[in-house]
Coordinates of C-alpha atoms and ligand atoms in Angstrom, one line a residue:
M5 CA -32.2 -28.1 291.1
T6 CA -29.2 -26.4 289.5
S7 CA -30.0 -22.7 289.1
T8 CA -31.0 -21.0 285.9
N9 CA -28.4 -19.3 283.8
S10 CA -29.3 -15.7 284.5
T11 CA -26.4 -14.8 286.8
T12 CA -23.8 -12.5 285.2
F13 CA -20.5 -11.4 286.8
I14 CA -19.2 -7.9 285.8
V15 CA -15.6 -7.5 286.9
K16 CA -13.8 -4.1 286.8
P17 CA -10.2 -4.2 285.6
G18 CA -7.3 -3.7 288.0
G19 CA -7.8 -4.5 291.7
T20 CA -5.6 -6.9 293.6
L21 CA -5.9 -9.7 296.1
N22 CA -4.7 -9.3 299.7
G23 CA -5.3 -10.8 303.1
E24 CA -6.0 -14.2 304.6
I25 CA -9.0 -16.2 303.4
R26 CA -10.3 -19.7 303.7
V27 CA -12.0 -21.1 300.6
P28 CA -14.8 -23.6 301.0
G29 CA -14.3 -27.4 301.7
D30 CA -13.0 -29.9 299.2
K31 CA -15.7 -31.0 296.8
S32 CA -14.3 -34.5 296.1
I33 CA -13.8 -35.2 299.8
S34 CA -17.2 -33.8 300.7
H35 CA -19.0 -36.2 298.3
R36 CA -17.1 -39.2 299.7
S37 CA -17.8 -38.2 303.3
I38 CA -21.5 -38.5 302.6
M39 CA -21.3 -41.7 300.7
L40 CA -19.0 -43.6 303.1
G41 CA -20.7 -42.1 306.1
A42 CA -24.1 -43.3 304.9
L43 CA -22.7 -46.9 304.3
A44 CA -20.8 -47.1 307.6
E45 CA -22.0 -48.5 310.9
G46 CA -22.5 -45.7 313.4
T47 CA -22.7 -41.9 313.2
T48 CA -20.1 -40.0 311.2
E49 CA -19.5 -36.4 312.1
V50 CA -18.1 -34.1 309.3
T51 CA -16.7 -30.6 309.6
G52 CA -15.6 -28.3 306.8
F53 CA -18.2 -29.9 304.4
L54 CA -18.7 -28.0 301.2
E55 CA -22.3 -26.8 301.0
G56 CA -22.2 -26.5 297.2
E57 CA -25.0 -27.7 295.0
D58 CA -23.0 -30.8 293.8
N59 CA -22.5 -32.0 297.3
L60 CA -26.1 -31.3 298.3
A61 CA -27.2 -33.5 295.3
T62 CA -25.2 -36.4 296.8
L63 CA -26.6 -35.6 300.3
N64 CA -30.2 -35.5 299.0
A65 CA -29.7 -38.7 297.1
F66 CA -28.8 -40.6 300.4
R67 CA -31.7 -38.9 302.2
A68 CA -33.9 -40.2 299.5
M69 CA -32.5 -43.7 300.2
G70 CA -33.5 -43.5 303.9
V71 CA -30.3 -42.2 305.5
N72 CA -30.8 -39.7 308.4
I73 CA -28.5 -36.7 307.8
T74 CA -28.4 -33.7 310.0
G75 CA -27.1 -30.4 308.5
P76 CA -25.3 -29.1 306.7
E77 CA -24.9 -26.2 309.0
Q78 CA -21.7 -24.1 308.8
G79 CA -20.0 -27.1 307.3
R80 CA -21.1 -29.5 310.0
V81 CA -22.9 -32.7 308.9
S82 CA -23.9 -35.7 311.0
I83 CA -24.7 -38.9 309.1
E84 CA -26.4 -41.9 310.7
G85 CA -24.9 -44.7 308.8
V86 CA -27.1 -47.6 307.7
G87 CA -24.4 -50.1 306.9
L88 CA -23.5 -51.4 303.5
H89 CA -26.8 -53.2 303.1
G90 CA -29.1 -50.7 304.7
L91 CA -30.1 -48.3 301.8
K92 CA -33.8 -48.2 300.8
A93 CA -35.2 -47.9 297.4
P94 CA -35.9 -44.2 296.6
D95 CA -39.4 -43.1 295.5
G96 CA -38.3 -41.8 292.2
P97 CA -35.2 -41.0 290.1
L98 CA -32.2 -39.5 291.9
Y99 CA -31.5 -36.0 290.5
L100 CA -27.8 -35.3 290.6
G101 CA -27.8 -31.8 289.1
N102 CA -24.5 -30.8 287.5
S103 CA -22.4 -33.4 289.4
G104 CA -20.4 -35.9 287.4
T105 CA -18.8 -37.2 290.6
S106 CA -22.2 -38.0 292.2
M107 CA -23.3 -39.9 289.1
R108 CA -20.2 -41.9 288.4
L109 CA -19.5 -42.9 292.0
L110 CA -23.2 -43.6 292.7
S111 CA -23.5 -45.8 289.6
G112 CA -21.0 -48.2 291.2
L113 CA -22.9 -48.2 294.5
M114 CA -26.3 -48.5 293.0
A115 CA -25.3 -51.4 290.7
A116 CA -24.7 -53.5 293.9
Q117 CA -28.0 -52.7 295.7
A118 CA -31.1 -54.9 296.0
F119 CA -33.4 -52.3 294.3
D120 CA -33.6 -50.7 290.9
C121 CA -32.8 -47.0 290.6
T122 CA -32.5 -44.2 288.0
L123 CA -29.9 -41.5 288.0
I124 CA -30.6 -38.2 286.2
G125 CA -28.9 -34.8 285.9
D126 CA -29.1 -31.3 284.3
A127 CA -28.4 -30.6 280.7
S128 CA -24.6 -30.6 281.1
L129 CA -24.5 -33.9 283.1
S130 CA -27.0 -35.5 280.6
G131 CA -24.4 -35.0 277.9
R132 CA -21.4 -36.5 279.7
P133 CA -19.9 -39.9 278.9
M134 CA -21.0 -42.7 281.2
R135 CA -19.7 -45.8 279.3
R136 CA -16.4 -45.4 281.1
V137 CA -18.3 -46.7 284.2
T138 CA -21.1 -48.8 282.7
V139 CA -18.7 -51.0 280.6
P140 CA -16.5 -52.1 283.5
L141 CA -19.5 -52.4 285.8
A142 CA -21.2 -54.7 283.3
E143 CA -18.0 -56.8 283.4
M144 CA -18.6 -57.1 287.2
G145 CA -22.2 -58.4 286.5
A146 CA -24.1 -55.1 286.7
K147 CA -27.0 -54.3 284.4
I148 CA -27.2 -50.6 283.5
E149 CA -29.0 -48.9 280.6
T150 CA -27.9 -45.6 279.2
N151 CA -29.3 -43.8 276.2
E152 CA -27.7 -44.6 272.8
A153 CA -24.9 -42.1 273.2
G154 CA -23.8 -43.7 276.5
T155 CA -25.1 -40.7 278.4
P156 CA -27.6 -40.4 281.3
P157 CA -30.2 -41.2 282.4
L158 CA -28.7 -44.4 283.9
H159 CA -31.3 -47.1 284.7
I160 CA -29.6 -49.4 287.1
H161 CA -31.0 -52.8 287.9
G162 CA -30.9 -54.1 291.4
G163 CA -30.5 -57.6 292.8
R164 CA -27.4 -58.4 290.7
K165 CA -24.6 -60.4 292.2
L166 CA -21.3 -58.6 291.4
K167 CA -17.9 -60.3 291.0
G168 CA -14.5 -58.7 291.4
I169 CA -12.6 -57.8 288.2
D170 CA -9.1 -56.7 287.4
Y171 CA -9.6 -53.5 285.4
D172 CA -7.0 -51.6 283.4
M173 CA -8.4 -48.1 283.2
P174 CA -8.1 -46.6 279.7
V175 CA -8.4 -43.0 281.0
A176 CA -6.8 -41.6 284.1
S177 CA -10.0 -41.0 286.1
A178 CA -10.5 -40.9 289.8
Q179 CA -14.3 -41.1 289.2
V180 CA -14.0 -44.4 287.3
K181 CA -11.5 -45.8 289.9
S182 CA -13.8 -44.8 292.8
C183 CA -16.9 -46.1 291.1
L184 CA -15.3 -49.6 290.7
L185 CA -13.8 -49.6 294.2
L186 CA -17.3 -48.8 295.7
A187 CA -18.9 -51.6 293.6
G188 CA -16.0 -53.8 294.8
L189 CA -17.1 -53.4 298.4
Y190 CA -20.1 -55.6 297.4
A191 CA -18.4 -57.9 294.9
D192 CA -17.3 -61.5 295.4
G193 CA -13.6 -61.6 295.6
Q194 CA -11.1 -58.9 294.8
T195 CA -11.7 -55.8 292.6
C196 CA -8.5 -54.2 291.3
V197 CA -8.1 -51.0 289.2
T198 CA -4.9 -50.2 287.5
E199 CA -4.5 -46.5 286.6
P200 CA -2.5 -45.3 283.6
A201 CA -1.3 -42.2 285.7
P202 CA -1.9 -41.2 289.3
T203 CA -5.4 -39.7 290.0
R204 CA -6.8 -38.3 293.2
D205 CA -6.8 -40.9 295.9
H206 CA -9.4 -39.6 298.3
T207 CA -11.5 -42.7 298.1
E208 CA -8.7 -45.0 299.0
R209 CA -7.6 -42.7 301.9
M210 CA -11.1 -42.4 303.2
L211 CA -12.0 -46.1 302.9
Q212 CA -9.0 -46.7 305.1
G213 CA -10.2 -44.0 307.5
F214 CA -13.5 -45.9 307.8
G215 CA -11.5 -49.1 308.6
Y216 CA -11.7 -50.7 305.2
A217 CA -8.5 -52.4 303.9
V218 CA -7.3 -51.0 300.6
K219 CA -4.2 -52.6 298.9
R220 CA -2.0 -50.6 296.7
E221 CA 0.9 -51.9 294.7
D222 CA 2.4 -49.2 292.3
N223 CA -0.5 -48.1 290.2
R224 CA -2.9 -51.0 291.0
I225 CA -5.4 -50.5 293.8
C226 CA -7.5 -53.4 295.2
V227 CA -10.4 -54.0 297.6
E228 CA -11.9 -57.2 298.8
G229 CA -15.7 -57.4 298.9
G230 CA -17.6 -58.3 302.0
G231 CA -16.0 -56.0 304.7
R232 CA -17.6 -53.3 306.7
L233 CA -17.2 -49.5 307.3
T234 CA -17.0 -48.1 310.8
A235 CA -18.2 -44.5 311.4
T236 CA -15.5 -41.9 312.0
R237 CA -14.9 -38.1 312.3
L238 CA -13.8 -36.2 309.2
D239 CA -12.4 -32.7 308.8
V240 CA -12.6 -31.6 305.2
P241 CA -9.8 -29.3 304.1
A242 CA -10.3 -26.3 301.9
D243 CA -10.5 -27.2 298.2
I244 CA -7.2 -26.6 296.3
S245 CA -9.3 -26.4 293.1
S246 CA -11.2 -23.4 294.6
A247 CA -8.0 -22.0 296.0
T248 CA -6.6 -22.1 292.5
F249 CA -8.6 -19.0 291.3
F250 CA -6.9 -17.0 294.0
M251 CA -3.5 -18.4 293.4
V252 CA -3.7 -17.4 289.7
G253 CA -5.4 -14.1 290.6
A254 CA -2.6 -13.2 293.0
S255 CA 0.1 -14.3 290.6
I256 CA -1.1 -12.1 287.8
A257 CA -2.3 -9.0 289.8
D258 CA 0.0 -6.2 290.8
G259 CA 0.7 -5.8 294.5
A260 CA -1.0 -9.0 295.6
D261 CA -0.2 -11.0 298.7
I262 CA -2.8 -13.5 299.8
T263 CA -2.8 -16.4 302.2
L264 CA -5.2 -19.3 301.6
K265 CA -5.8 -21.1 304.9
H266 CA -5.9 -24.9 305.5
V267 CA -5.9 -26.0 301.9
G268 CA -5.7 -29.7 301.0
I269 CA -2.3 -30.5 299.4
N270 CA -2.8 -34.2 298.7
P271 CA 0.1 -35.1 296.3
T272 CA -2.5 -36.3 293.7
R273 CA -4.0 -32.8 293.6
I274 CA -1.0 -30.4 293.5
G275 CA -0.4 -30.3 289.8
V276 CA -1.5 -26.6 289.9
L277 CA 1.3 -25.8 292.4
N278 CA 3.8 -27.6 290.3
I279 CA 2.7 -25.9 287.1
L280 CA 2.4 -22.4 288.5
R281 CA 5.8 -22.7 290.2
Q282 CA 7.4 -23.8 287.0
M283 CA 5.8 -20.7 285.4
G284 CA 7.6 -18.6 288.0
A285 CA 4.9 -18.1 290.6
N286 CA 5.8 -17.0 294.1
I287 CA 4.1 -19.6 296.3
E288 CA 5.0 -20.6 299.8
L289 CA 3.5 -23.3 302.0
A290 CA 3.3 -23.0 305.8
N291 CA 1.8 -24.9 308.7
E292 CA 1.9 -28.2 306.8
Q293 CA 0.1 -30.9 308.8
Q294 CA -2.0 -34.1 308.4
V295 CA -5.7 -33.8 309.1
G296 CA -7.7 -37.0 309.1
G297 CA -5.5 -38.7 306.6
E298 CA -5.1 -35.8 304.2
P299 CA -2.2 -33.3 304.1
V300 CA -3.1 -29.6 304.4
A301 CA -1.2 -26.3 304.5
D302 CA -1.6 -22.5 304.3
I303 CA -0.6 -21.3 300.8
R304 CA 0.8 -17.8 300.5
V305 CA 0.9 -16.3 296.9
R306 CA 2.4 -13.0 295.8
S307 CA 2.5 -11.2 292.5
A308 CA 5.0 -12.7 290.1
R309 CA 6.3 -12.3 286.5
L310 CA 5.0 -15.5 284.9
K311 CA 6.7 -17.1 281.9
G312 CA 5.1 -19.5 279.4
I313 CA 6.0 -23.2 279.7
R314 CA 5.4 -26.5 278.1
I315 CA 3.2 -28.2 280.7
P316 CA 4.5 -31.6 281.6
E317 CA 1.9 -34.2 280.6
E318 CA 2.3 -36.2 283.8
Q319 CA 1.0 -33.1 285.7
V320 CA -2.3 -33.1 283.7
P321 CA -4.3 -35.6 285.8
L322 CA -3.0 -33.9 289.0
A323 CA -4.4 -30.5 287.8
I324 CA -7.3 -31.7 285.8
D325 CA -9.8 -29.2 287.2
E326 CA -7.4 -26.3 287.2
F327 CA -6.8 -25.7 283.5
P328 CA -9.3 -23.0 283.0
A329 CA -7.5 -20.9 285.6
I330 CA -4.0 -22.0 284.3
F331 CA -5.0 -20.8 280.8
V332 CA -5.6 -17.4 282.3
A333 CA -2.2 -17.5 284.0
A334 CA -0.7 -18.5 280.6
A335 CA -2.4 -15.6 278.9
C336 CA -0.7 -13.2 281.3
A337 CA 2.7 -14.9 281.1
E338 CA 5.7 -13.9 278.9
G339 CA 6.0 -16.2 275.9
E340 CA 4.1 -19.3 274.8
T341 CA 2.5 -22.0 277.0
V342 CA 1.7 -25.4 275.4
L343 CA -0.7 -27.9 276.8
T344 CA -0.9 -31.4 275.4
G345 CA -2.4 -34.7 276.6
A346 CA -5.5 -33.1 278.1
R347 CA -8.3 -34.4 275.9
E348 CA -10.3 -35.1 279.0
L349 CA -10.9 -31.4 279.3
R350 CA -13.3 -31.7 276.4
V351 CA -15.8 -33.8 278.4
K352 CA -15.9 -31.9 281.7
E353 CA -18.9 -29.7 282.8
S354 CA -18.3 -27.9 279.4
D355 CA -15.7 -28.5 276.6
R356 CA -13.1 -26.6 278.6
I357 CA -10.6 -26.3 275.7
Q358 CA -13.1 -24.8 273.3
V359 CA -15.0 -22.6 275.8
M360 CA -11.8 -21.1 277.2
A361 CA -10.3 -20.6 273.8
D362 CA -13.5 -18.8 272.7
G363 CA -13.5 -16.5 275.7
L364 CA -9.8 -15.8 275.6
Q365 CA -10.0 -14.9 271.9
I366 CA -12.9 -12.5 272.7
L367 CA -10.5 -10.9 275.2
G368 CA -7.9 -10.5 272.5
V369 CA -5.5 -13.3 273.5
D370 CA -3.7 -15.3 270.9
V371 CA -4.7 -18.9 271.5
R372 CA -5.0 -22.0 269.4
P373 CA -7.1 -24.9 270.7
T374 CA -5.9 -28.3 269.7
E375 CA -7.6 -31.8 270.0
D376 CA -5.9 -32.4 273.3
G377 CA -4.8 -29.1 274.6
M378 CA -4.0 -25.5 273.8
L379 CA -1.3 -23.1 272.6
I380 CA -1.4 -19.7 274.3
Q381 CA 0.7 -16.7 273.6
G382 CA 1.0 -14.6 276.7
G383 CA 0.3 -10.9 276.2
L384 CA -2.4 -8.4 277.0
I385 CA -5.9 -9.2 278.2
G386 CA -8.5 -6.9 276.7
S387 CA -12.1 -6.4 277.7
G388 CA -15.4 -8.0 276.6
C389 CA -18.3 -10.3 277.2
V390 CA -17.6 -14.0 277.6
Q391 CA -19.8 -17.0 278.0
S392 CA -19.1 -19.6 280.8
H393 CA -21.5 -22.1 279.3
G394 CA -22.8 -22.8 282.8
D395 CA -19.3 -24.1 283.8
H396 CA -18.4 -22.9 287.3
R397 CA -14.7 -23.1 286.8
I398 CA -14.8 -21.1 283.5
A399 CA -16.8 -18.4 285.2
M400 CA -14.4 -18.0 288.1
S401 CA -11.3 -18.1 285.9
F402 CA -12.5 -15.3 283.7
A403 CA -13.4 -13.3 286.8
M404 CA -9.7 -13.5 287.9
A405 CA -8.6 -12.4 284.4
A406 CA -10.0 -9.0 285.1
L407 CA -7.1 -8.4 287.5
R408 CA -4.9 -7.9 284.5
A409 CA -7.5 -6.7 281.9
A410 CA -7.5 -3.4 280.0
G411 CA -11.3 -3.0 280.6
P412 CA -14.2 -4.7 282.3
I413 CA -15.0 -8.3 281.7
E414 CA -18.6 -9.5 281.7
I415 CA -19.2 -13.2 282.2
H416 CA -22.5 -14.8 281.4
D417 CA -24.2 -17.9 282.8
C418 CA -22.5 -17.9 286.2
A419 CA -25.2 -19.4 288.4
N420 CA -23.4 -22.8 288.5
V421 CA -20.5 -21.2 290.5
D422 CA -22.7 -22.4 293.4
T423 CA -22.1 -26.0 292.5
S424 CA -18.5 -25.9 293.9
F425 CA -17.9 -22.4 295.4
P426 CA -20.9 -20.8 297.0
G427 CA -20.0 -17.3 298.2
F428 CA -17.2 -16.9 295.6
A429 CA -18.1 -13.4 294.6
T430 CA -18.4 -12.1 298.2
L431 CA -15.1 -13.7 299.2
A432 CA -13.3 -12.4 296.0
Q433 CA -14.7 -8.9 296.7
Q434 CA -13.4 -9.1 300.3
A435 CA -10.0 -10.0 298.9
G436 CA -10.0 -7.1 296.5
L437 CA -11.5 -8.3 293.2
E438 CA -14.0 -5.7 291.9
V439 CA -16.8 -8.1 291.0
T440 CA -20.5 -7.4 290.9
V441 CA -23.2 -10.0 290.5
V442 CA -26.1 -9.1 288.3
Ligands
S3P4 C1 -13.2 -36.0 290.7 C2 -12.4 -36.5 289.7 C3 -12.1 -35.7 288.5 C4 -12.5 -34.2 288.6 C5 -13.8 -34.0 289.2 C6 -13.9 -34.7 290.6 C7 -13.5 -36.8 291.8 O1 -12.8 -36.3 287.4 O2 -12.4 -33.6 287.3 O3 -14.1 -32.7 289.3 O4 -14.0 -36.3 292.9 O5 -13.2 -38.1 291.8 P1 -12.1 -37.5 286.6 O6 -11.7 -38.5 287.6 O7 -13.2 -38.1 285.7 O8 -11.0 -36.9 285.8

């Protein structure tokens, strides 16, 4: 179960970030490694797996459906695939904690199984919109009940015959795209998803790594039902979304020089590099290489004088999880930063526009939240007590803000940092952030 909300971070002002660190494995790729490994024929060996609560929720869901999984131990997981038709009915509802990715991707898979199943989550996940997946899945022939607001639990009926559809996604969402492609593995004919803007493509890359054909023409991605997945080896790179806190921290701190090792730099994830560089950040990539179908690099970041910018809207889906940290960078920049076209931030683990605006205002920053973004006047960061509302990325972003704050910052409700970045406080301390966990 996701932890209680009793963890507080107290971060002293000042400090800096130095040295070489490796942040934990990529959350999106780790989820998919379990899902595709479980559905493959043969044993899939994973290294670099993220042992965060979200990924453990996915792993436990597949164990509950009869898949033998060894580990995780120091990032190693071994999954004995049962094939596309080998999952067994779980004894009870599948509890997915805080993890939207688990619920949305699993809804596509479960809709195609022979058995019924119920997906549930914690308070945050129970408030998140699911019609974006249940509506197109119903078009494919699935039968799924949500509550009246279109939120979890999801009661998914088994034994439905799915048919391929051609779906024009109204929101740029990798979770919706992946959900439909996974359902498409079981559907009659071809399932195609057209995305309004590029979103992370780990599902497509990994399906191909497991020997499943994926066709892509411009922004339309298609799979044909009825194929099979063949087990493989996967090396999960460090998560660029976790690296982001250190990139922002090193950019705003005085005297910082940090290298983040072996980070995934998939072009659909590097919005944060593009945005920070446009703001004047000093970021260098080294040792660029391909690892199991995903590009990786070491990222060196040094202190810089950031300036406010108008964030290009096309970068938004490519940096969708990074905005809490980017807002902190903007608060330390010279001039105004304007974000538009980011309404999706309101339906993440928390309402990230409102929660960040509230916290930054408490710290004395001049910000104005808008329906789909934020206006931030760069200046001084004060001191104070902020709420993360159980949102891991909000907690870690405010922790980094202390590197430029006038006094200590106390952040409440930080236990969910473990959903994506177990060991964050220890690693940040080693790098030079003066954080204490209470
Ligand atoms: C994810 C996709 C993104 C992201 C989430 C992980 C994924 O969500 O915010 O943290 O693994 O596919 P959306 O696709 O809904 O934007």
